[in-house]
Coordinates of C-alpha atoms in Angstrom, one line a residue:
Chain A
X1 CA 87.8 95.8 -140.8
X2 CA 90.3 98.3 -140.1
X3 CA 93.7 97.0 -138.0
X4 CA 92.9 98.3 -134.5
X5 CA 96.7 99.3 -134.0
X6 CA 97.8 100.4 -137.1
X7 CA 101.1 100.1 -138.0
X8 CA 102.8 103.6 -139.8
X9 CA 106.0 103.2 -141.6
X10 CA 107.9 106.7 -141.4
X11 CA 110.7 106.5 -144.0
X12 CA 113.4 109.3 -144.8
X13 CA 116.8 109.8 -144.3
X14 CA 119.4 109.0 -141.9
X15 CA 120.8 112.6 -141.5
X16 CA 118.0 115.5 -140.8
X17 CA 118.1 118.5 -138.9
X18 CA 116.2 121.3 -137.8
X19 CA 112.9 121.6 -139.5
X20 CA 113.0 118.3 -141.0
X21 CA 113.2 116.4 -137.8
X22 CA 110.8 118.5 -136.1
X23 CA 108.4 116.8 -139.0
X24 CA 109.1 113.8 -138.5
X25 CA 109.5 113.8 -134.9
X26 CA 105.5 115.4 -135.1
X27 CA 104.5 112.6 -137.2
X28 CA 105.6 110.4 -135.0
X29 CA 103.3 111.9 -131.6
X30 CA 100.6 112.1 -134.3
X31 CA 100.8 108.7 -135.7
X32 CA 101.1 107.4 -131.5
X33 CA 98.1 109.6 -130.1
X34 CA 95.7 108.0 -132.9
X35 CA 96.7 104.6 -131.5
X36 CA 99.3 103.7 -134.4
X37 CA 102.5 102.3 -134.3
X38 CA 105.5 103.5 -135.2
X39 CA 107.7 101.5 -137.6
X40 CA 111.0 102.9 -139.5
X41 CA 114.5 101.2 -140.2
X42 CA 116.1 102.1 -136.5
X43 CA 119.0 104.3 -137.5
X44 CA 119.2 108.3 -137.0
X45 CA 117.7 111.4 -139.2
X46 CA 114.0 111.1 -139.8
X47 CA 114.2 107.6 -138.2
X48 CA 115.1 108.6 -134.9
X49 CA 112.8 111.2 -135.5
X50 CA 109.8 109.4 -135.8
X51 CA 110.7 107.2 -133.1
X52 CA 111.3 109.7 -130.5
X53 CA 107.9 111.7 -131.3
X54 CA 106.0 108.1 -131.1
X55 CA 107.8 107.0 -127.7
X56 CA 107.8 110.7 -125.9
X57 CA 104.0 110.5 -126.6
X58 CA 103.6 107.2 -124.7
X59 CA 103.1 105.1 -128.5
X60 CA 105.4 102.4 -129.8
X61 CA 108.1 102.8 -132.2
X62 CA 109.6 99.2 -133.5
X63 CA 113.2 99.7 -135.6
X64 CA 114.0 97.2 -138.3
X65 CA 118.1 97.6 -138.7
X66 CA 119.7 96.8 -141.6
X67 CA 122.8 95.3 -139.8
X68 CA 123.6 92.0 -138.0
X69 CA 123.1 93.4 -134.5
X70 CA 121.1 95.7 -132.9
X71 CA 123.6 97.7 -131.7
X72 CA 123.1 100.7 -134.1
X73 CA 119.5 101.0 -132.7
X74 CA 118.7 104.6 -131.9
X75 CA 117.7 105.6 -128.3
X76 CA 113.9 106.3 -129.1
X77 CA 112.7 102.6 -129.8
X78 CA 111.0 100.5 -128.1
X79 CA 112.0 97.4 -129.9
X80 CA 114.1 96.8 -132.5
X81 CA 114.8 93.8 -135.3
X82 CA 118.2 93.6 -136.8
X83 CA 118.0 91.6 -140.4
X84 CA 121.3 91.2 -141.6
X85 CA 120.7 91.7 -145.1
X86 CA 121.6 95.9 -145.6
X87 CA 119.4 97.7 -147.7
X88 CA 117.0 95.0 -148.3
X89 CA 115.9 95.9 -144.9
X90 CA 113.9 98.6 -146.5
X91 CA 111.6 95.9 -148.2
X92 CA 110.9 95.0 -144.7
X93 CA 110.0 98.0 -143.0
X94 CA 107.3 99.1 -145.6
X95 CA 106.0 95.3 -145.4
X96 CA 105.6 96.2 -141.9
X97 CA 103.5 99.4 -142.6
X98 CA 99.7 99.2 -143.1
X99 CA 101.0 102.8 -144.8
X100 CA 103.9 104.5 -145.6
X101 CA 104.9 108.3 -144.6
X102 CA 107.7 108.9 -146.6
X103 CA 109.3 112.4 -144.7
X104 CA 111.8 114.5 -146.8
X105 CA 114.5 111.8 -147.6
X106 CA 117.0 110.9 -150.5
X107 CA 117.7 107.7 -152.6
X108 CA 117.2 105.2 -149.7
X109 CA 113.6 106.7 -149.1
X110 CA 112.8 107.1 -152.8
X111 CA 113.7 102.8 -153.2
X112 CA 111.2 102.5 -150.1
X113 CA 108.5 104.5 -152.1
X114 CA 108.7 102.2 -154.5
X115 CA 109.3 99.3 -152.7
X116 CA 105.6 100.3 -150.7
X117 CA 104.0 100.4 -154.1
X118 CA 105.5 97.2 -155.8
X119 CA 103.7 95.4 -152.6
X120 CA 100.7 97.6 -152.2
X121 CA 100.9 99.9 -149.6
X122 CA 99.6 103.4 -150.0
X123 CA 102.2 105.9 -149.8
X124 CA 101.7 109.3 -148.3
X125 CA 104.7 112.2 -148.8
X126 CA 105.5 114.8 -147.1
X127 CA 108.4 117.0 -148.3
X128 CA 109.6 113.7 -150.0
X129 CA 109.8 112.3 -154.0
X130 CA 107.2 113.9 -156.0
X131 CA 105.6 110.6 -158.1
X132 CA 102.6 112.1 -159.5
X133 CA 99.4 110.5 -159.0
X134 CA 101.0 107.2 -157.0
X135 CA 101.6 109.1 -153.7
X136 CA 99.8 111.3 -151.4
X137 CA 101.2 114.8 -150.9
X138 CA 100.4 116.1 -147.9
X139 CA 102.1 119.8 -146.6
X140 CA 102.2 119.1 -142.9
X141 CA 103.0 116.4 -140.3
X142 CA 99.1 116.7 -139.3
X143 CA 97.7 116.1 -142.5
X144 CA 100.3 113.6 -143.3
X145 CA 99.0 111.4 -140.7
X146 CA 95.4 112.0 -141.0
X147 CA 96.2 111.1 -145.4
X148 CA 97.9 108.3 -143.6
X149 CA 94.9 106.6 -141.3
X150 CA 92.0 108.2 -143.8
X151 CA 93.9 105.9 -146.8
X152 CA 93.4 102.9 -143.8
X153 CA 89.9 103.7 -143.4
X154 CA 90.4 104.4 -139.8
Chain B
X1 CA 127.6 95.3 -119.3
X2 CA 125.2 92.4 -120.0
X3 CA 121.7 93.5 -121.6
X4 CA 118.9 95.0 -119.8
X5 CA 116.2 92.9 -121.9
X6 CA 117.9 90.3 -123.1
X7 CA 116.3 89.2 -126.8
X8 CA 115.9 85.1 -126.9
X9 CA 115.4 84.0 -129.9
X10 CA 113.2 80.8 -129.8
X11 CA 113.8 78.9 -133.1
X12 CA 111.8 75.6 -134.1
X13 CA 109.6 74.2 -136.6
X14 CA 106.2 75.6 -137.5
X15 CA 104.3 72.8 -136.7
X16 CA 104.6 71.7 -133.2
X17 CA 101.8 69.7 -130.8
X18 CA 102.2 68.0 -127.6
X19 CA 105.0 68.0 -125.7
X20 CA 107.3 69.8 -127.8
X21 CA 104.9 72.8 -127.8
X22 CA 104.5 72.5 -124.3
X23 CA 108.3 72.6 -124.3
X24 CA 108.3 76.0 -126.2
X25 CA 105.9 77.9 -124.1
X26 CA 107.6 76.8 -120.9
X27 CA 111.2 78.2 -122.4
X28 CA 108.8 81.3 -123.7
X29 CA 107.1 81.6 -120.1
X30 CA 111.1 81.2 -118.4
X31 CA 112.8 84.2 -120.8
X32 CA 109.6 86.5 -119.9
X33 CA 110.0 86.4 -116.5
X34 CA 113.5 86.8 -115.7
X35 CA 113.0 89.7 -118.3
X36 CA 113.6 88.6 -121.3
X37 CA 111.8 89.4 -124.9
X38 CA 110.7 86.7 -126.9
X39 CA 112.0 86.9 -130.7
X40 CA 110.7 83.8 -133.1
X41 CA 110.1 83.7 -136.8
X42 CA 105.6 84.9 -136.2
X43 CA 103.9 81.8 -137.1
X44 CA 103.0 78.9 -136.0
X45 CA 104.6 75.8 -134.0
X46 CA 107.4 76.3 -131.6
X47 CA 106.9 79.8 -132.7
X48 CA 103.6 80.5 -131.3
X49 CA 104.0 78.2 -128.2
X50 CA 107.1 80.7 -127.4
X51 CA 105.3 84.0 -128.3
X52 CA 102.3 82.7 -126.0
X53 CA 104.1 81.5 -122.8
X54 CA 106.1 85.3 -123.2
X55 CA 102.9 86.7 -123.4
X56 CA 101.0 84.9 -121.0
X57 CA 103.4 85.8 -118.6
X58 CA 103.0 89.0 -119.2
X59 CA 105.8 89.5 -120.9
X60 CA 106.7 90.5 -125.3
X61 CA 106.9 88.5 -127.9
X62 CA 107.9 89.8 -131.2
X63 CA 107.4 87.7 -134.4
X64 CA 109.2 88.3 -137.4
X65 CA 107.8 86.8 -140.8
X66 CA 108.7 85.8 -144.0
X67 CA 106.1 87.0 -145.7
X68 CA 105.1 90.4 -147.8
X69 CA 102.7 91.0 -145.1
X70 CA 101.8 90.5 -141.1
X71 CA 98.6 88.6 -142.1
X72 CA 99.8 84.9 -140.9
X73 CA 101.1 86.3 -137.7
X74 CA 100.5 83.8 -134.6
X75 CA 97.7 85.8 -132.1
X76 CA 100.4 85.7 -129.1
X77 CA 102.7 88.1 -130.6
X78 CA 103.1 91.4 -128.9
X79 CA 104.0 92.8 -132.3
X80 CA 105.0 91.9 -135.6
X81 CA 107.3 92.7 -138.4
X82 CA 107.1 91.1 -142.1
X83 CA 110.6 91.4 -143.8
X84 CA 109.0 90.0 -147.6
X85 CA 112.4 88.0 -147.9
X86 CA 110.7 84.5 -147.2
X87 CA 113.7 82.3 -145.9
X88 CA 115.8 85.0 -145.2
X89 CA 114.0 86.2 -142.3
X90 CA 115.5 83.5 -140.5
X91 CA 118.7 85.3 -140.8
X92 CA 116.7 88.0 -139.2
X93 CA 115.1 85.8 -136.2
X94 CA 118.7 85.0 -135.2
X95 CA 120.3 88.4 -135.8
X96 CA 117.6 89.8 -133.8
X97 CA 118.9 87.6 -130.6
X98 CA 121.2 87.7 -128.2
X99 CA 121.5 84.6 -127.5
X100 CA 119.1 81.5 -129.7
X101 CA 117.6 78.6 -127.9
X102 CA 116.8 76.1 -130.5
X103 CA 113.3 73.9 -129.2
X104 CA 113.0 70.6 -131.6
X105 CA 113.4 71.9 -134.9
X106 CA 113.7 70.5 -138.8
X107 CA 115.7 71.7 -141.8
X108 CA 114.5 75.6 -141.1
X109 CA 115.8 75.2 -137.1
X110 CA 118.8 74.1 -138.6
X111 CA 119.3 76.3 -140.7
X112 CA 119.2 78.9 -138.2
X113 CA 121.4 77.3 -136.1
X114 CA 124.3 77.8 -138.2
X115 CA 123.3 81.4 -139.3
X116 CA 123.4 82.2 -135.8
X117 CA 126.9 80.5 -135.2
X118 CA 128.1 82.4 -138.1
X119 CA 126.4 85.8 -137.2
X120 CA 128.0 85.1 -133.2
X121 CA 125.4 84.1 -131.3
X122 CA 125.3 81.2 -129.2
X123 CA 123.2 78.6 -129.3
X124 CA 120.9 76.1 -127.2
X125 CA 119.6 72.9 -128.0
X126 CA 116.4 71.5 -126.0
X127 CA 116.0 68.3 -128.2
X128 CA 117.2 70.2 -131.5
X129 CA 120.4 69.1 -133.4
X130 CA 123.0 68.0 -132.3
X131 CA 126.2 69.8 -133.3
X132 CA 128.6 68.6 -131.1
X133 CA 130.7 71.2 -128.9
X134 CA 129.3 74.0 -130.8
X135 CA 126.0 74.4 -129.0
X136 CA 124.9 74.0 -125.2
X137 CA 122.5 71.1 -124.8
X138 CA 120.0 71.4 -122.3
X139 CA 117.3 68.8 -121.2
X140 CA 114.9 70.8 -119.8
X141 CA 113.0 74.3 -120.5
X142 CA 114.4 75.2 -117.0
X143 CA 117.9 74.3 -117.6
X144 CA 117.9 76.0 -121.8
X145 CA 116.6 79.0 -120.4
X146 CA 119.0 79.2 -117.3
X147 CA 121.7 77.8 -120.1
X148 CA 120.9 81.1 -122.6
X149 CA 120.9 83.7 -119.7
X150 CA 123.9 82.4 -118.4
X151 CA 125.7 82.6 -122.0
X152 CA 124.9 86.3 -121.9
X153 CA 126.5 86.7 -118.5
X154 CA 122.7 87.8 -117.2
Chain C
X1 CA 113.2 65.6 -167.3
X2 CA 116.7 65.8 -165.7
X3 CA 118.5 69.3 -166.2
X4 CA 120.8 69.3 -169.3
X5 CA 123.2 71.4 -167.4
X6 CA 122.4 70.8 -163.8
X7 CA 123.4 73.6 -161.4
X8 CA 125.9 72.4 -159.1
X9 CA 126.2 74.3 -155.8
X10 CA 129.7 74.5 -153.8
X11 CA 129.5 75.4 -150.1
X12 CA 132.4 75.6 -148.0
X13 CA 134.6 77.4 -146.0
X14 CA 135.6 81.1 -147.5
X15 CA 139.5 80.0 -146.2
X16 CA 141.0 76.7 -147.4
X17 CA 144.5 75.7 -148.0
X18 CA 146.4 72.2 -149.0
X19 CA 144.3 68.9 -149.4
X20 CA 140.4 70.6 -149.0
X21 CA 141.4 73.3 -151.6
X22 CA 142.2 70.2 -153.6
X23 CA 138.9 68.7 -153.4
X24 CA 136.9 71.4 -153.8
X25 CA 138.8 72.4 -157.0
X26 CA 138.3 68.6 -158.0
X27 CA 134.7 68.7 -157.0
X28 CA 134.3 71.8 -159.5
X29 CA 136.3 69.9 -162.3
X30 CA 134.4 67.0 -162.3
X31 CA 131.0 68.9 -162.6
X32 CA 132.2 70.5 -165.4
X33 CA 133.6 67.6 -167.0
X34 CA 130.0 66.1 -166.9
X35 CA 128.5 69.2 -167.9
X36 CA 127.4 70.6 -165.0
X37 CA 128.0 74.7 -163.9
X38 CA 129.3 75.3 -161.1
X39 CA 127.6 77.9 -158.2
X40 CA 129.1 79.3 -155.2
X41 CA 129.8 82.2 -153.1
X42 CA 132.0 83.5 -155.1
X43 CA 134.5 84.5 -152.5
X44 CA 137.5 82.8 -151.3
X45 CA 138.9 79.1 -150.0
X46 CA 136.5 76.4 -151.3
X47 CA 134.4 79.0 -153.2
X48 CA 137.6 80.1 -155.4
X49 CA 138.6 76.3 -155.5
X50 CA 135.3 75.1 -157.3
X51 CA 135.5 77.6 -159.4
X52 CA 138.8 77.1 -160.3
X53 CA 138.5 73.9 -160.7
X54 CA 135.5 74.5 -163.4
X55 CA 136.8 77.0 -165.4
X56 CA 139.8 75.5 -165.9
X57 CA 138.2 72.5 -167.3
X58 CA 136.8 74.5 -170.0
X59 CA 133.4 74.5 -167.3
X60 CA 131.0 77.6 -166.0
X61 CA 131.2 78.9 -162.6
X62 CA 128.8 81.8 -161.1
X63 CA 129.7 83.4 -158.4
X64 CA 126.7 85.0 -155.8
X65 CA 128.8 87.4 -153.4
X66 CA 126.9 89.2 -150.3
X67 CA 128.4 92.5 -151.1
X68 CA 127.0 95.5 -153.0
X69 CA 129.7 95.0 -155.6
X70 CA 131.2 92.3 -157.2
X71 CA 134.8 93.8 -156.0
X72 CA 135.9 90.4 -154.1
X73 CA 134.8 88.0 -156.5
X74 CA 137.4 85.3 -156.7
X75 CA 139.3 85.6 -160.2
X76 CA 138.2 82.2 -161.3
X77 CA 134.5 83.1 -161.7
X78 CA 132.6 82.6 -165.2
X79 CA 130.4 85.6 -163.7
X80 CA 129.2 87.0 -160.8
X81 CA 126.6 88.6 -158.8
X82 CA 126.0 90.9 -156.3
X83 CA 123.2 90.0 -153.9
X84 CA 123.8 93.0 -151.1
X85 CA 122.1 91.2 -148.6
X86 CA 125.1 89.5 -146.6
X87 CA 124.5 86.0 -145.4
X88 CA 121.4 86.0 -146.9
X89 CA 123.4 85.1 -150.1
X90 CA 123.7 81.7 -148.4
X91 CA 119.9 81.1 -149.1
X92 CA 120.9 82.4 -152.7
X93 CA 123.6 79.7 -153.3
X94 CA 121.9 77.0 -152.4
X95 CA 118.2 77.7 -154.3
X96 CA 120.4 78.8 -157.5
X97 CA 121.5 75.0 -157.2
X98 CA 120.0 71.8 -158.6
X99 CA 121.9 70.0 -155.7
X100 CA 124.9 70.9 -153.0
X101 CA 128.0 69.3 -152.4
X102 CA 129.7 70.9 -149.3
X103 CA 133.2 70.3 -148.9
X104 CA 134.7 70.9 -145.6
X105 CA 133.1 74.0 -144.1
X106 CA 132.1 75.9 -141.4
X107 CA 129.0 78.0 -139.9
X108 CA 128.3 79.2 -142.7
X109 CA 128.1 76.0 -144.6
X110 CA 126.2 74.7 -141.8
X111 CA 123.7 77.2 -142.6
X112 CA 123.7 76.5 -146.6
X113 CA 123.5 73.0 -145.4
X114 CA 120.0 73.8 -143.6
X115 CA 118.5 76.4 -146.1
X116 CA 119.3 73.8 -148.9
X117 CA 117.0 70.9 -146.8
X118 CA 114.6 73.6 -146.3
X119 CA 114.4 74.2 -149.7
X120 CA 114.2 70.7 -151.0
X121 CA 117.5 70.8 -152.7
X122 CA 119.6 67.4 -151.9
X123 CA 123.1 67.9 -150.1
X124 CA 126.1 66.0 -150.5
X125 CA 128.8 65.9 -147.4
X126 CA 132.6 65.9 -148.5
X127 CA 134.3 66.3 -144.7
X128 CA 131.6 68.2 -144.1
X129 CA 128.9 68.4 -140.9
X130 CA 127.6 65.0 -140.1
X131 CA 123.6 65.8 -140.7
X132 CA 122.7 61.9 -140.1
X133 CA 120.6 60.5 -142.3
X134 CA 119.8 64.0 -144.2
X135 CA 122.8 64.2 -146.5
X136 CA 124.8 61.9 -148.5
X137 CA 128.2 61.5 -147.2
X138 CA 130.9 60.9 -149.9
X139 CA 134.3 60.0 -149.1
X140 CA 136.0 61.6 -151.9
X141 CA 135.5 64.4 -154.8
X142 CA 134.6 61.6 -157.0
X143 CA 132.2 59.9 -154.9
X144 CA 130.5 63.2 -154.5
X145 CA 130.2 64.2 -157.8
X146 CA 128.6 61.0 -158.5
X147 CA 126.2 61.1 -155.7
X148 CA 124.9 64.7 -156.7
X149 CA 124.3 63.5 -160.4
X150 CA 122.9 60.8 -159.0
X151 CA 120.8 62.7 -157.1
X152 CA 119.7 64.5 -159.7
X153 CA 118.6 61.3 -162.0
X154 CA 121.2 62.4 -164.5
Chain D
X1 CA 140.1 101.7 -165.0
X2 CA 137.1 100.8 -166.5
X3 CA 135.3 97.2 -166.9
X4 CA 136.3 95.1 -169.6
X5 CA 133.1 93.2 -169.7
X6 CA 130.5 96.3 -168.0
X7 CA 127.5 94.7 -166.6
X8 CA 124.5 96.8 -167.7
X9 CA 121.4 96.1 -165.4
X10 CA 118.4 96.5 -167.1
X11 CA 115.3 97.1 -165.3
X12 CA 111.4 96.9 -166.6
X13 CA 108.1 95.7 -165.9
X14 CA 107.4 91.6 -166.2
X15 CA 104.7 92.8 -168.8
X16 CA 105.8 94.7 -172.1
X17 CA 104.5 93.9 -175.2
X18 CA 104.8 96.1 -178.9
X19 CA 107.1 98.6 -179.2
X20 CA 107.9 98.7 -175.0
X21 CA 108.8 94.6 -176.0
X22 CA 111.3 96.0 -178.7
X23 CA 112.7 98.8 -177.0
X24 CA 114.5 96.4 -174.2
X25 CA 115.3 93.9 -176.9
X26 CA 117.2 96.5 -178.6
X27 CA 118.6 97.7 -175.5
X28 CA 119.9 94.1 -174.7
X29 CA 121.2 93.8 -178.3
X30 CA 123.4 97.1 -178.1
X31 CA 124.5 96.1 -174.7
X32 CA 125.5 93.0 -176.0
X33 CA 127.3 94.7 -179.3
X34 CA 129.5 96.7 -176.9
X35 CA 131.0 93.7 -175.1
X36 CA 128.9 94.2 -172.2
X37 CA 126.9 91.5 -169.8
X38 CA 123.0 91.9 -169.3
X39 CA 122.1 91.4 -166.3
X40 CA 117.9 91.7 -165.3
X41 CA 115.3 90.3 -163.0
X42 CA 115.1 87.0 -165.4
X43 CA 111.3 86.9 -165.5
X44 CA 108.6 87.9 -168.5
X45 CA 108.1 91.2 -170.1
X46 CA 111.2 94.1 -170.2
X47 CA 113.5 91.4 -168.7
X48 CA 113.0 88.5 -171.1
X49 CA 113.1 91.4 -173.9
X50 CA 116.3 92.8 -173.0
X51 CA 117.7 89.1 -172.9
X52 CA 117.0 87.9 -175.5
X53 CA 118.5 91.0 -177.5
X54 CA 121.3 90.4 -176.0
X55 CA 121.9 86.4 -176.3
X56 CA 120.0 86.6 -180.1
X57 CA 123.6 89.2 -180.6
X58 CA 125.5 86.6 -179.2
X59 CA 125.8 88.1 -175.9
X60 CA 125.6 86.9 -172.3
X61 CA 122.5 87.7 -170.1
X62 CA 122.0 86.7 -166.5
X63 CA 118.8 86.3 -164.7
X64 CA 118.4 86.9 -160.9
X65 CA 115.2 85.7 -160.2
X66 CA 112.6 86.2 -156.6
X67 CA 111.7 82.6 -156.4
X68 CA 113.3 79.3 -154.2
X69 CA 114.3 78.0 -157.9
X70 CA 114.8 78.9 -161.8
X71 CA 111.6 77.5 -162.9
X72 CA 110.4 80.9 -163.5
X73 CA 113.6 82.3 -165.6
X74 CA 113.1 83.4 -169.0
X75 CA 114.1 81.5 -172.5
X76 CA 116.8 84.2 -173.2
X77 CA 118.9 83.7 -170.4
X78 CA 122.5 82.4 -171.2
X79 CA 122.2 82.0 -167.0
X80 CA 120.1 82.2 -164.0
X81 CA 120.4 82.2 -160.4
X82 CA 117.2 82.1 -157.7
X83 CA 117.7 84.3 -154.6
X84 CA 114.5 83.1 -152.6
X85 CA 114.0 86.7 -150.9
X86 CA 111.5 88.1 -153.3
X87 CA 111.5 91.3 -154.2
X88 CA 115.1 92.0 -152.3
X89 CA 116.2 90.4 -155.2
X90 CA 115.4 93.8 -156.9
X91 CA 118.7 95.0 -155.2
X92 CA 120.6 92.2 -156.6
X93 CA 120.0 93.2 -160.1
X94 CA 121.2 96.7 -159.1
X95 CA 124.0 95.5 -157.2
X96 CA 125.2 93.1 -160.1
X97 CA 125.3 95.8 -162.5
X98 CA 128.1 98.4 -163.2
X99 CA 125.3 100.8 -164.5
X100 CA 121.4 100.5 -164.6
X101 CA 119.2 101.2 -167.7
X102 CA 115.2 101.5 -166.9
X103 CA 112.8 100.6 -169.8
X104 CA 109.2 101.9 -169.0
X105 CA 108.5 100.6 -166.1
X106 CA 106.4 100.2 -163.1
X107 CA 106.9 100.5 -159.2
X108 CA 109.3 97.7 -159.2
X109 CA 111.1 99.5 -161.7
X110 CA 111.1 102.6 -159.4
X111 CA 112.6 100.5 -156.5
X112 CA 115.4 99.2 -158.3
X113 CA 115.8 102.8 -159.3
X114 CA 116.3 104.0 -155.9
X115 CA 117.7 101.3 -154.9
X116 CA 120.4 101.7 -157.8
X117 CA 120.9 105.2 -156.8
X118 CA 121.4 104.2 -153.0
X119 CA 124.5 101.9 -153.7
X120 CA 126.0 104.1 -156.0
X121 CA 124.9 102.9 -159.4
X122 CA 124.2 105.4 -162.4
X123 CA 120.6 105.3 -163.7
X124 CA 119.7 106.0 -167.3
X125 CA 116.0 106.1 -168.1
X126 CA 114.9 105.1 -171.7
X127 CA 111.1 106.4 -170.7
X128 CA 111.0 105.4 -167.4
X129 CA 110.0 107.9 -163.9
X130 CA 111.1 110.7 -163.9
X131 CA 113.3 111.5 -161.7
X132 CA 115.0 114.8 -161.9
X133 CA 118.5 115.4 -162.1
X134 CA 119.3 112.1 -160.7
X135 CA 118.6 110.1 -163.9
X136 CA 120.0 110.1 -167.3
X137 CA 117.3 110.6 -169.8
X138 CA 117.7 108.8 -173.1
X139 CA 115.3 108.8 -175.8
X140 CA 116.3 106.0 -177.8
X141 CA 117.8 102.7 -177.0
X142 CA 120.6 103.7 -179.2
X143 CA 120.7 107.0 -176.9
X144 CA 120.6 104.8 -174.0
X145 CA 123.0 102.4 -174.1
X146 CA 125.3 105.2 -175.4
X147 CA 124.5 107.0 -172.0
X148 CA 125.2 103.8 -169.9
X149 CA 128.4 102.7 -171.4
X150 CA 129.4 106.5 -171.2
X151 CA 128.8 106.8 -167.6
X152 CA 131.2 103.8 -167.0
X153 CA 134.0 105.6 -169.1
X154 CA 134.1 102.9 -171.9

């Protein structure tokens, strides 16, 4: 059976602009109006992104910080985690995920691509680390997200 | 400025009947209704008795768990988060409160006692450890949860 | 089987000066004297103590830091590790020992102090919290080198 | 300046047998030749391989292992320590090394790769992912190790 609220990782980097957040900011609305939730590590960039897109279209975006505190949190969450144990906060947000949307991104994304895969989530890319046959490509937010349920069988 | 939505974090052992769950649904019941979210370590115990007073008051819970996935997630969580780190995630309950009220508790409670006094949060004990002047004991549900808000100046 | 070179964890306080700088530095002599290596967090006070005590008997110390690097290792350290997960090193310490001996300490020891219990690993008190019943107080480094190779059946 | 004693992370899958098996061994050996410290995940496969190449040289390597406890470690390993976190321990290894070497490898392989390029570590691959311009590419152990030590300067 399917998860009834399935929960979306949107990974990428912590700085994006323009066209890139756009992306991920659509991902986000998309993943929200299917029912999904949104879950990312909380900071800025494709982040924030993600979060924003999920929480303007009435969805849920959860943050899962890095840092001892919350207070880094950006605006667009609706709840967030802090974990206190830096980068290893990436192994958390993809166990979170029922899937992975990795969105553009840089060395930080590329360890949660491979993170996902060590502990068997399907990973879907859009714009992000070309790894052959082990990840989805998809060439816009709308089929990123429909890669994204379809691989959930929902 | 004090919080908005105070996070509690509701620490305790994982196995918990009687009374002493009793105890942790009433504290989870208290935070949810002067506004508070419910944070606990997902499973079962003090944790689930805290998660389902929140949430029968109609108010969150979020559970965060030590394992690789959200599958032993209690069923009065409002969401989950699975951080993969196993032990670690307690760093992660208590990082992810403002304040920690402490309900009964074995070797894992204490443990996340003293992370939270290293990480700067304050602590209540409702029949949990006793650590001398370092954390506020309280004999009631009534008087921890009126002991935690009033640590965060709420 | 007993360990033919138990694992001797050192918790304590990252400052220490005078008599418990002492102590720890005679806890980590003694282990090494009986063979034992010495593990701590690698950092300062009772951590560099321990290890200087070791390694200056001719002994092994491992140091398990929190940071990304192993820039603040203490200069008395066999080796050293970088965890890059901050007090989540603490869990790290205490499951790379056989036993703990915690001299003096703080929060953070408190919390060694509880992850070791949770993770089955006996703990030995040198002026350290008063747990009850739950660790073995020893009045002096001798004692508590003693008790932790007793401990261990060694 | 550079490292007197470089630690060279190398990274692999927990399986390798034939000439995979042999590749890390040598890998471990060279490192070892050089003066420098292996350090790897301390389980089966690519890790045990490029341990014991390097302790069967008379070398030092060190084992940072997933689990609560050593049990797991490797019969190569001049040391071991347990972190308990799982598979954050893959940014451990990273973190503890001056340089990272990848032998064939797997998805955990490709986190620690991102993870290694995250917190600033140089990457050589000895037929591990490709990954563009961001990895070194050797094609022999010999190459390899060459590679590492010159990305540190020595």
């Amino acid at each position: 059976m399917p998860p009834s609220h399935p929960h979306v990782a949107v990974v990428g980097s912590g700085t994006a602009a323009g066209d890139l957040y756009e992306q991920a900011r659509e991902v986000g609305r998309l993943v929200a109006e299917r029912g999904g939730i949104v879950v990312c590590g909380g900071l800025g960039g494709v982040m924030e992104a993600a979060a924003r897109g999920a929480t303007e279209a009435g969805g849920t975006a959860i943050g899962i910080l890095p840092d001892e505190d919350r207070g880094r949190a950006n605006a667009y969450l609706s709840f967030s985690v802090a974990t206190g144990t830096g980068q290893a906060r990436n192994l958390a947000v993809v166990c979170s995920g029922d899937v992975v949307v990795a969105v553009g991104g840089e060395y930080g994304t590329l360890s949660e691509m491979g993170l996902a895969l060590k502990v068997g989530r399907p990973v879907v890319s859009l714009g992000s680390w070309d790894l052959g046959e082990h990840v989805a490509v998809a060439p816009s937010p709308e089929e990123a997200v429909g890669a994204a349920f379809g691989l959930l069988g929902v």
